[in-house]
Tab-separated table of C-alpha atoms and ligand atoms in Angstrom:
chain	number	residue	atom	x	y	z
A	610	UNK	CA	81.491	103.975	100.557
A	611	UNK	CA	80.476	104.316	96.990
A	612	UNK	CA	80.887	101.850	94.250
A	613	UNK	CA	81.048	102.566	90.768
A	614	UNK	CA	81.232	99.903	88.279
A	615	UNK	CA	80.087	96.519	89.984
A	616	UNK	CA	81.213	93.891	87.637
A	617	UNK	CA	83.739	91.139	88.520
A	618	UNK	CA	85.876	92.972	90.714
A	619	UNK	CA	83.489	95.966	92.430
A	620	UNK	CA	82.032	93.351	94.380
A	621	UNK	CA	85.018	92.316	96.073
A	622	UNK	CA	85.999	96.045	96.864
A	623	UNK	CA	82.633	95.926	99.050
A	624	UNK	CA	83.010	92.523	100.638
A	625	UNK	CA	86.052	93.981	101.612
A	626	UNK	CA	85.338	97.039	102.668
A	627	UNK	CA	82.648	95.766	104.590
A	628	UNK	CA	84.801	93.098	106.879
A	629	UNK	CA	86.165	96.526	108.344
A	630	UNK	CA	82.875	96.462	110.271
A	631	UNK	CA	82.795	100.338	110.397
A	632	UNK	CA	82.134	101.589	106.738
A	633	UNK	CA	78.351	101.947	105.573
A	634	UNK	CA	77.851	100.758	101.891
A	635	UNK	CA	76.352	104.315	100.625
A	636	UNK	CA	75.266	103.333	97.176
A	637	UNK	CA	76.236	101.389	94.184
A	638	UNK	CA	76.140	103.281	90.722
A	639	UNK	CA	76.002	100.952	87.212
A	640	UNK	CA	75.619	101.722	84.193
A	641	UNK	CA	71.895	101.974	83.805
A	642	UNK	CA	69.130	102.798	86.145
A	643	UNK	CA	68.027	99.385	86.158
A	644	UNK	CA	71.323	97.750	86.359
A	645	UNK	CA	72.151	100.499	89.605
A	646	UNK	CA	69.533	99.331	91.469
A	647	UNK	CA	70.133	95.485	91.225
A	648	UNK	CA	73.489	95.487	91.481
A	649	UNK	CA	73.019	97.649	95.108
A	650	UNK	CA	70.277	95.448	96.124
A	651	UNK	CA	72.619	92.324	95.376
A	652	UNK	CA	75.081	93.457	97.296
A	653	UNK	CA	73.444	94.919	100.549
A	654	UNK	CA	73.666	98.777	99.209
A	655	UNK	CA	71.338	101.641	100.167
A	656	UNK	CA	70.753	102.897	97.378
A	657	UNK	CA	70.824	101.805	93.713
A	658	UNK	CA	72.056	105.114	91.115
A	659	UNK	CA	72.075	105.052	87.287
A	660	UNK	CA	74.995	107.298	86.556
A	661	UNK	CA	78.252	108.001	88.324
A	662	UNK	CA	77.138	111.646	88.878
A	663	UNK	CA	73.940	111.115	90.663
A	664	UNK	CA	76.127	108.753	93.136
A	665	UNK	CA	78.805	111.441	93.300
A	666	UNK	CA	75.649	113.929	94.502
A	667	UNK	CA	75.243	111.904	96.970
A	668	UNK	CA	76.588	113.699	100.185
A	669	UNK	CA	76.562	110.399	101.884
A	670	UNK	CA	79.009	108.764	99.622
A	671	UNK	CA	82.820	109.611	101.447
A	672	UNK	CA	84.507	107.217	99.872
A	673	UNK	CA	84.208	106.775	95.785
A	674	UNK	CA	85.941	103.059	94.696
A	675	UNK	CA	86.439	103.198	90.785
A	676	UNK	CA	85.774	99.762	89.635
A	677	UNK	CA	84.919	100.756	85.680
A	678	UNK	CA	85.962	98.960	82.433
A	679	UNK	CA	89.263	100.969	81.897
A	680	UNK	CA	88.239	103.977	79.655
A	681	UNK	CA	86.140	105.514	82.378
A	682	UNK	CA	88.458	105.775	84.794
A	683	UNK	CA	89.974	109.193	84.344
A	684	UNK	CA	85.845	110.812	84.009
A	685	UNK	CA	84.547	108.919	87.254
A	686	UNK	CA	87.685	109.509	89.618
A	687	UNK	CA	88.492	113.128	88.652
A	688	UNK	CA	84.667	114.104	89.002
A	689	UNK	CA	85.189	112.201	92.665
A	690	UNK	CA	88.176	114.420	93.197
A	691	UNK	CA	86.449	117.147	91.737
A	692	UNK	CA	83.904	116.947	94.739
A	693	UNK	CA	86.368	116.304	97.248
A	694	UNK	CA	85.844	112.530	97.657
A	695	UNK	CA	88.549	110.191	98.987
A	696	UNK	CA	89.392	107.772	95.487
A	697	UNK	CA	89.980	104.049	95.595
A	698	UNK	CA	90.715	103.476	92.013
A	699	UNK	CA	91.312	100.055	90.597
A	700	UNK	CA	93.795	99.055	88.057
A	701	UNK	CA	94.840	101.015	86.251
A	702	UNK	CA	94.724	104.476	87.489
A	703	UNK	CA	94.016	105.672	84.168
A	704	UNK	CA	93.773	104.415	80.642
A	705	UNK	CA	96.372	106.479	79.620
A	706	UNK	CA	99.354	108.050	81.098
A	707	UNK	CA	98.530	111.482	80.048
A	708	UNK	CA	95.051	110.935	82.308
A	709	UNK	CA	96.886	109.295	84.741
A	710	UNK	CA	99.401	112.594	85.131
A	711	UNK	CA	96.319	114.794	85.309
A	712	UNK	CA	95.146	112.563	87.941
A	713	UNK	CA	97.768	112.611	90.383
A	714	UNK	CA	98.153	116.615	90.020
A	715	UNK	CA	94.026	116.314	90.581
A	716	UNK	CA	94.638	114.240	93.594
A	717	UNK	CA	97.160	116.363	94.923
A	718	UNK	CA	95.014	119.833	94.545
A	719	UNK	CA	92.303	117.399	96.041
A	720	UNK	CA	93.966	116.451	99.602
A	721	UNK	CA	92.281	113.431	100.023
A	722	UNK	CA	93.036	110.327	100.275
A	723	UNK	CA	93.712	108.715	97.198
A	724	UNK	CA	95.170	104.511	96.719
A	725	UNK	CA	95.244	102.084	93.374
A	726	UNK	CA	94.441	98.247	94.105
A	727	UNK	CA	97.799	96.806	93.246
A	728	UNK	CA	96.419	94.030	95.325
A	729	UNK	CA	98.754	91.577	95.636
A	730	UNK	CA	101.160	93.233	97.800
A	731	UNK	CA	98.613	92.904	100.933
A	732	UNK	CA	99.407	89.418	101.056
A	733	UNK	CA	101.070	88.431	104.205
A	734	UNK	CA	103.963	86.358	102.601
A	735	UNK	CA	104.261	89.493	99.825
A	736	UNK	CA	105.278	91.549	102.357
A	737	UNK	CA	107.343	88.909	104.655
A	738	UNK	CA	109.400	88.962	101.108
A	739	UNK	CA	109.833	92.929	101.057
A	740	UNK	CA	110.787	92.843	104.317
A	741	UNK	CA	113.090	90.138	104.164
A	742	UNK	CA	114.845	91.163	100.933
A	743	UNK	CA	115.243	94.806	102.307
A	744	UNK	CA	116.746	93.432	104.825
A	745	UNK	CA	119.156	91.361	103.287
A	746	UNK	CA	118.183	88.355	103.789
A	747	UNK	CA	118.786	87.459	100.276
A	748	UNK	CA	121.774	89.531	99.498
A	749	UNK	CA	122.003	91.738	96.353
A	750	UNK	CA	119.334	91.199	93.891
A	751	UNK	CA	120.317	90.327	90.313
A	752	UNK	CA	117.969	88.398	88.696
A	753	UNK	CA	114.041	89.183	89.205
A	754	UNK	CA	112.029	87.008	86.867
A	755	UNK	CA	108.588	85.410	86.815
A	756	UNK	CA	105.070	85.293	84.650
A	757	UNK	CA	101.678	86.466	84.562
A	758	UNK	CA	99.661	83.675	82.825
A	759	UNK	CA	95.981	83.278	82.707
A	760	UNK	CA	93.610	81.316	80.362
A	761	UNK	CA	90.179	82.665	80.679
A	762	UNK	CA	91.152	84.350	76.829
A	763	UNK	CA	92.295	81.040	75.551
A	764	UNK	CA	88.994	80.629	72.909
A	765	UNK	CA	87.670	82.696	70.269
A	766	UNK	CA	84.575	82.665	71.926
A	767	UNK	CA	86.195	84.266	74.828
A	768	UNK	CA	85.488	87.736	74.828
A	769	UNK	CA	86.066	90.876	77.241
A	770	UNK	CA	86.250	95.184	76.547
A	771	UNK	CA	90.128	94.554	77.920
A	772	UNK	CA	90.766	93.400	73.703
A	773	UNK	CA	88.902	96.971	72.474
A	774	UNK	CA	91.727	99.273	72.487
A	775	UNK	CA	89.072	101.997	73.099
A	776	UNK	CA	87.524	100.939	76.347
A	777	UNK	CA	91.052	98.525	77.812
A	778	UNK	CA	93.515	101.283	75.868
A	779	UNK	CA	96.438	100.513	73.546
A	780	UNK	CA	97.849	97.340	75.859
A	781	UNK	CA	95.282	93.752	76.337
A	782	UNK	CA	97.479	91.704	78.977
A	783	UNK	CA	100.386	93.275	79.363
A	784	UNK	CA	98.275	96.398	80.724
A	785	UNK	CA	95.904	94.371	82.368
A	786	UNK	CA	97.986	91.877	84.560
A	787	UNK	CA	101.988	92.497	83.136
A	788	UNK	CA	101.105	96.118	85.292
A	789	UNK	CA	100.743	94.120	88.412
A	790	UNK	CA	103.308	91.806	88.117
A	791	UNK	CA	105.616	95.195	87.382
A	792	UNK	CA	104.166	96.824	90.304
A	793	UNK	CA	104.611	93.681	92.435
A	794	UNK	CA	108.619	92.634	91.206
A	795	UNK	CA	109.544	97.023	92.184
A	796	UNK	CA	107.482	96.805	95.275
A	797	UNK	CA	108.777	93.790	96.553
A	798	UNK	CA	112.599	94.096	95.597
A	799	UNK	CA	111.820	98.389	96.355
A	800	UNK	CA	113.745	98.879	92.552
A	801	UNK	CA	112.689	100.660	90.133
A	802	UNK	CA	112.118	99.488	86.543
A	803	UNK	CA	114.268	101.416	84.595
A	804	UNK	CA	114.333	99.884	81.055
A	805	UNK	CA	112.355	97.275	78.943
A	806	UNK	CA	112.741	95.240	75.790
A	807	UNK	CA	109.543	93.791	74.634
A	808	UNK	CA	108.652	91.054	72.367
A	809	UNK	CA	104.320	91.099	71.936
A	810	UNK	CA	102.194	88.751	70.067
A	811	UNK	CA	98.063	88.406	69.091
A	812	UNK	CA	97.478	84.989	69.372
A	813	UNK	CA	94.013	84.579	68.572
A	814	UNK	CA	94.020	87.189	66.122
A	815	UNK	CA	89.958	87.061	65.219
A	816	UNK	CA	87.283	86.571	68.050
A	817	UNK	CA	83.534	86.448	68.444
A	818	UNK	CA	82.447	89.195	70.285
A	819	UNK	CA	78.883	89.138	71.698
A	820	UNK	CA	76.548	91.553	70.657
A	821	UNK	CA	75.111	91.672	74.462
A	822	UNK	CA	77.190	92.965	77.723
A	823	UNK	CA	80.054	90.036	79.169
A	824	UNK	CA	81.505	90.543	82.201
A	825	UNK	CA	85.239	89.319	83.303
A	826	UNK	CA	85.976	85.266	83.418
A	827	UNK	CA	82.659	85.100	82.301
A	828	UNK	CA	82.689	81.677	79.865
A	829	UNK	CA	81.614	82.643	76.231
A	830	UNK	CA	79.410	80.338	73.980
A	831	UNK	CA	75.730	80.975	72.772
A	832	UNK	CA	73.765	84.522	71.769
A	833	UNK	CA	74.586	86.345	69.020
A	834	UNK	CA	78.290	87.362	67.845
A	835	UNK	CA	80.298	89.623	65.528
A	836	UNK	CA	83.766	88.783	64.294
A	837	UNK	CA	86.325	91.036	65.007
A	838	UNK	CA	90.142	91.664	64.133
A	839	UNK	CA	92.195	92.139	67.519
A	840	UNK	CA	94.947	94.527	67.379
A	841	UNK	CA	96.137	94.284	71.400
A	842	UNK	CA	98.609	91.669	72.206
A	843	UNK	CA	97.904	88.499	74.331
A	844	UNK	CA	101.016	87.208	75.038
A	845	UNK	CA	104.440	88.773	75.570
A	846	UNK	CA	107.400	88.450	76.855
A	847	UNK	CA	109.997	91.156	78.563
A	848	UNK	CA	113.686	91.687	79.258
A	849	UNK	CA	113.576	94.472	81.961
A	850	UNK	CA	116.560	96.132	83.669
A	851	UNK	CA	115.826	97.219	87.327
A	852	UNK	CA	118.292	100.409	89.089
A	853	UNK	CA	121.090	99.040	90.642
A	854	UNK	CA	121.687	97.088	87.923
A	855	UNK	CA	119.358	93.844	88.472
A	856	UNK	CA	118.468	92.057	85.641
A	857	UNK	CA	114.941	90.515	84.794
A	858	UNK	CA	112.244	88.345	82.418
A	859	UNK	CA	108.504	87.773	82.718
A	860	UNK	CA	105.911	86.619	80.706
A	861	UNK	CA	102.207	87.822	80.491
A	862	UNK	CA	99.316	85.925	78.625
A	863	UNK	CA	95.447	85.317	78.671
A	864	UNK	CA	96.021	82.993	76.621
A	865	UNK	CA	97.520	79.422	78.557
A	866	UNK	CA	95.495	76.543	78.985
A	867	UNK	CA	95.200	75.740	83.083
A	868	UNK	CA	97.115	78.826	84.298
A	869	UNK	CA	94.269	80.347	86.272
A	870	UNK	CA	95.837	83.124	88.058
A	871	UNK	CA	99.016	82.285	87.652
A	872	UNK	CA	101.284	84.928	89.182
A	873	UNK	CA	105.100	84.277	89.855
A	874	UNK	CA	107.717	86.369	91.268
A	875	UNK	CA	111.210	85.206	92.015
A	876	UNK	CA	114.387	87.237	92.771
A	877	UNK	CA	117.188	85.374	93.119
A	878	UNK	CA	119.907	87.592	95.103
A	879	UNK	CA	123.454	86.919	95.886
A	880	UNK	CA	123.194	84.422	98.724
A	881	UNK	CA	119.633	83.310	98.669
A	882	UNK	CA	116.526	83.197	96.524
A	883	UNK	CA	113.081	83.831	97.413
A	884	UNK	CA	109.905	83.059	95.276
A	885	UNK	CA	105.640	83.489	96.063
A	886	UNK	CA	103.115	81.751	93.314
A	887	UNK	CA	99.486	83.312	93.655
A	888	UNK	CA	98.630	80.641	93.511
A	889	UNK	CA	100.083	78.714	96.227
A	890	UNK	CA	99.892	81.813	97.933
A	891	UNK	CA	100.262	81.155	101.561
A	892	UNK	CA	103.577	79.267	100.619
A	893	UNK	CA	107.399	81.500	100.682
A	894	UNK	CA	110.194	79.555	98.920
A	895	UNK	CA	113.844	80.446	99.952
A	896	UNK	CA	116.698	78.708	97.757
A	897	UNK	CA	119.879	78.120	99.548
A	898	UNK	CA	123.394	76.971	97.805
A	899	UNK	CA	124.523	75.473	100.604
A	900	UNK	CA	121.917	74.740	102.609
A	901	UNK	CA	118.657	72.536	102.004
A	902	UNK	CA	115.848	74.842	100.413
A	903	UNK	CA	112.942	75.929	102.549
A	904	UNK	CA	109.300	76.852	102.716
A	905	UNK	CA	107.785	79.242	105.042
A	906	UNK	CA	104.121	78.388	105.726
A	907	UNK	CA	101.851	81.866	106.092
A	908	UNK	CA	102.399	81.542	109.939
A	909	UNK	CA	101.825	84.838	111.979
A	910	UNK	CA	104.078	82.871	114.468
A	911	UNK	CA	106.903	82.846	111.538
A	912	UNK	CA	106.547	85.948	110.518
A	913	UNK	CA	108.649	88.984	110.960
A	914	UNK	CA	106.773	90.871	113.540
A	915	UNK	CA	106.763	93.831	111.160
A	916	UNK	CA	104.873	91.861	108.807
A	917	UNK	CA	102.494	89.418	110.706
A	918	UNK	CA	99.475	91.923	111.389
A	919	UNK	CA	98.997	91.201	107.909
A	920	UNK	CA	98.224	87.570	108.571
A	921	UNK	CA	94.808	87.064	110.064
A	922	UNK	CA	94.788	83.394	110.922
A	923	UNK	CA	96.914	80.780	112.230
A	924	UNK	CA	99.374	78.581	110.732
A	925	UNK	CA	97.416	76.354	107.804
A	926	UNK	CA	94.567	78.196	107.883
A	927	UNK	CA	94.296	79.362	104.208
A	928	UNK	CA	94.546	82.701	103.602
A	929	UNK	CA	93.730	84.284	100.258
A	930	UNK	CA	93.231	86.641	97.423
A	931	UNK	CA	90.043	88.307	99.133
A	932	UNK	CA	92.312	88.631	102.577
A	933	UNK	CA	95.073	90.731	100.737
A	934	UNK	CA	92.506	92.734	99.576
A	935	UNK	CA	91.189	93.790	102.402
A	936	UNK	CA	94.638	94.396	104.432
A	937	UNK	CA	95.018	97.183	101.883
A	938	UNK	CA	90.814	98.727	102.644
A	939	UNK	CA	92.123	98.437	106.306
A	940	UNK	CA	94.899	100.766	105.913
A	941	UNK	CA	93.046	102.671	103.393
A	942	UNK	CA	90.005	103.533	105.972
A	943	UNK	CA	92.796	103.678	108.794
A	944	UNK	CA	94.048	106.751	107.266
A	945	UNK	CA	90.920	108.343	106.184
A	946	UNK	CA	88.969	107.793	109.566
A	947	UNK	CA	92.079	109.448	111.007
A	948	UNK	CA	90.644	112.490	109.320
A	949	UNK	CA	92.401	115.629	107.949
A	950	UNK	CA	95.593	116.420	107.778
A	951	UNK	CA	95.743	112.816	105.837
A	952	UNK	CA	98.890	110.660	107.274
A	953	UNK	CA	100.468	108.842	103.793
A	954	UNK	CA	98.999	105.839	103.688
A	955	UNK	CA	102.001	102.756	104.324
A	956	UNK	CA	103.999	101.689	101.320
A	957	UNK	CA	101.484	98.493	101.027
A	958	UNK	CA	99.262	100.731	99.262
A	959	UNK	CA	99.935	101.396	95.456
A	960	UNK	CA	99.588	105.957	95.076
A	961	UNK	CA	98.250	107.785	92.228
A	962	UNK	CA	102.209	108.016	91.654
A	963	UNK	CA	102.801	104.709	91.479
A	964	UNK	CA	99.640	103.952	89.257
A	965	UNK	CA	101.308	106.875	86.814
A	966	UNK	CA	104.296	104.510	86.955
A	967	UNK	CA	102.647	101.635	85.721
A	968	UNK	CA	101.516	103.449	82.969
A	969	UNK	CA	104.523	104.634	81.805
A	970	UNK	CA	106.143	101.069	81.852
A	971	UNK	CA	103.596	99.621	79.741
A	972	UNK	CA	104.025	102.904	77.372
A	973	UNK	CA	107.627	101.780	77.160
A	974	UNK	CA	106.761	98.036	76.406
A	975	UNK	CA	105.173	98.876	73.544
A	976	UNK	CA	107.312	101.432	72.077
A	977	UNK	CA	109.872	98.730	72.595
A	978	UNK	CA	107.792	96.165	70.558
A	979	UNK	CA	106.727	98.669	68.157
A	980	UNK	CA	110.820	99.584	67.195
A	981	UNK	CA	111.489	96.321	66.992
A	982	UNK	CA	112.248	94.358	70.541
A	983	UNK	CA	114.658	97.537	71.355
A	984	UNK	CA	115.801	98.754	74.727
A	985	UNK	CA	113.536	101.761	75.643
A	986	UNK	CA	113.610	103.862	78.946
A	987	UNK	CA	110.981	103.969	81.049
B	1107	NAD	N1	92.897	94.554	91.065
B	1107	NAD	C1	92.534	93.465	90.406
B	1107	NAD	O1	93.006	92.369	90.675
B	1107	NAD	C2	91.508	93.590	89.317
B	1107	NAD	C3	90.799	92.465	88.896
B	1107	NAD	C4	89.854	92.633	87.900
B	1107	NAD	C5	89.634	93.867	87.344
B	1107	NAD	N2	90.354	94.944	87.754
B	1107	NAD	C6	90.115	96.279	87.171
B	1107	NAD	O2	88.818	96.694	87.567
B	1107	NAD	C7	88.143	97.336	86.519
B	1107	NAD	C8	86.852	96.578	86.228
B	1107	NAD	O3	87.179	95.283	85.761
B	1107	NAD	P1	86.126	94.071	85.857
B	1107	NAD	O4	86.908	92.853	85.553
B	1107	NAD	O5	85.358	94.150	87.117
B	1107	NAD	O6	85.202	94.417	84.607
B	1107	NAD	P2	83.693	94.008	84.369
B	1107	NAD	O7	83.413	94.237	82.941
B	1107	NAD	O8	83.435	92.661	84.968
B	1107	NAD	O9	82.884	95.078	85.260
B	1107	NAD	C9	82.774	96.432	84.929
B	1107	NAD	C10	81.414	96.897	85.405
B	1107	NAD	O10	81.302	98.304	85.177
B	1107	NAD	C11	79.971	98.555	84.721
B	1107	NAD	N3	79.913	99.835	84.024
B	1107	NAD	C12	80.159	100.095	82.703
B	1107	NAD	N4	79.949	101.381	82.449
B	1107	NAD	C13	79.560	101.965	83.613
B	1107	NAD	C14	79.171	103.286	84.000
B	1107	NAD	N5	79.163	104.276	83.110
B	1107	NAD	N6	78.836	103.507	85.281
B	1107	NAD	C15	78.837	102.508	86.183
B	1107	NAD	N7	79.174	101.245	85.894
B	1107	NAD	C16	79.531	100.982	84.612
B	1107	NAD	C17	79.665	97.355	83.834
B	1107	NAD	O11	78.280	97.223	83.629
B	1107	NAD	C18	80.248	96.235	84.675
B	1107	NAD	O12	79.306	95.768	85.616
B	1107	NAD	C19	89.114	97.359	85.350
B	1107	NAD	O13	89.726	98.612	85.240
B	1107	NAD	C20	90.124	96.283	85.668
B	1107	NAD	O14	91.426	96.590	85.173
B	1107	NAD	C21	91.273	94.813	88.729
């Protein structure tokens, strides 16, 4: 394994990959020489590089995970493709959705092996929920509905490259986390989003940027700052309409004091409803009419049996973000130490497609916003 990028969230792609007990950490590659060679030192790597390009030289490095602030992700994974490394990109596949199509048409010429961290659907009670709703268990879906609220934005102090539209893109939160709760409400209920109406909003509309390098959730407060105007929204809010004719709501912010990682998805179907909270996430809630409501406990004993591999630990032993994380590196590595022809990886794992897809819903969002708050296609 490679890493490229190892801010807030390249770190956890090597924890992770390294619980799988089988994977040699090749080489870490930031954004300096200097920065390359700590960053692999603090986290157990080889071999420290400055650039993306020396690490891609490395014939070593199988495996090329694409943790980079947003507008480098179309350079660093088709150059990986390009030398016919395996890609784990993180969110989102691409800053844009015209890089993103050139990636998946890259990937495909490629014939690797090639996933997005959509992360939350490797928790355990994410996919009891698939399961159970494909099932039936639920009945017809019609109403799928939740949020996305986080705070670490809340400040004008609080600063991050997500609010540049040239390094995040043309979408702040609703790109950054409304993408996974979009990803998360079609995976889980397996319906597509067909149509949006957005409503967006810049709350804190000036903020001190530093003039030194922040990484995510990092607090802000002292050094020196610039003020800036933010053009990329913070909060929003979205009507969606799913095939089949399901109807839906969610909210996204940064902005909302004591909503940490506050992730909601209900779907409330015609004989039952089912909700998971991220952060109460080893917890299923199933609303009856007629019966009193219930809570499944992350249990491997309660699980479906198609779904409790994905549970690692017994009954009320906490199981967390970092656990779904890696149930989607063990599938990942499954198929690639498999070797060639590559099996598709399960539907757990988030493709190149459905990165693309993500893309083009956010696209949509803010055409909708832009005309107005008016129903657009995806
Ligand atoms: N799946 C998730 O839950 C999740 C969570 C957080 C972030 N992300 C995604 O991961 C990506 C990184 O986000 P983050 O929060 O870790 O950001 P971050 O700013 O904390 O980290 C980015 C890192 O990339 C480094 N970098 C910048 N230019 C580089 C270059 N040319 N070569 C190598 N490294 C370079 C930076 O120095 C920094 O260490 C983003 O695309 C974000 O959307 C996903």
């Amino acid at each position: 394994m490679g890493l490229v990028g190892a801010g807030f969230v390249g770190p956890h792609h090597v924890d992770a990959v390294r619980r799988l007990g089988y994977v040699d950490i090749v080489a870490v590659a930031g954004s300096s020489e200097a920065s390359g060679q700590v960053k692999a030192e603090a986290l157990g790597a080889r071999r420290g590089y400055g650039s993306y390009q020396a690490l891609l030289d490395d014939p070593d490095v199988q495996v090329v995970h694409n943790a980079t602030p947003n507008h480098l992700h179309y350079a660093v994974t088709s150059a990986a493709l390009a030398k016919g490394k395996h890609v784990v990109s993180d969110k989102p596949l691409a800053m844009t959705t015209a890089e993103s199509k050139r990636l998946v048409e890259e990937a495909r010429r490629a014939g690797v092996v090639t996933a997005v961290t959509f992360n939350y659907r490797g928790n355990p009670l994410v996919q009891q929920a698939r399961h159970a709703i494909a099932k039936g268990d639920i009945g017809t879906p019609h109403f799928i509905h939740g949020r996305y609220l986080q705070d670490w934005l809340l400040k004008d102090t609080d600063y991050s490259w997500r609010l540049d539209p040239a390094q995040g893109g043309n979408s702040s939160a609703l790109g950054d986390i409304g993408s996974h709760w979009c990803d998360l409400a079609q995976h889980v209920t397996g319906r597509r989003i067909t149509h949006v109406l957005g409503d967006l909003t810049t709350v804190v509309k000036q903020r001190k940027k530093p003039r030194g390098s922040r990484e995510a959730f990092q607090a802000g407060g002292g050094g020196e700052v610039d003020v800036v105007d933010i053009a990329v929204e913070d909060l929003a809010s979205v009507l969606v309409r799913f095939e089949g004719g399901a109807r839906g709501v969610f909210s996204v912010g940064q902005v909302c004091g004591g909503h940490k990682n506050d992730l909601v998805l209900e779907v409330c179907g015609s004989t039952a409803s089912m909700r998971w909270r991220q952060e109460h996430q080893n917890e299923l809630w199933i609303g009856h009419r007629d019966s009193p409501n219930q809570v499944l406990q992350k249990d491997p004993s309660l699980l479906d049996p198609e779904t409790r591999g994905y549970a690692h630990l017994p009954g009320g032993h906490q199981e967390a973000w970092a656990d779904a994380f890696c149930n989607l590196m063990r599938e990942i590595y499954a198929a690639i130490a498999a070797g060639p022809p590559y099996a598709p990886l399960p539907p757990m794992v988030a493709s190149f497609d459905d990165g693309l897809r993500a893309n083009r819903i956010v696209d949509a969002i803010l055409a909708s916003a832009e005309d107005g708050g008016a129903w657009t296609k995806v």
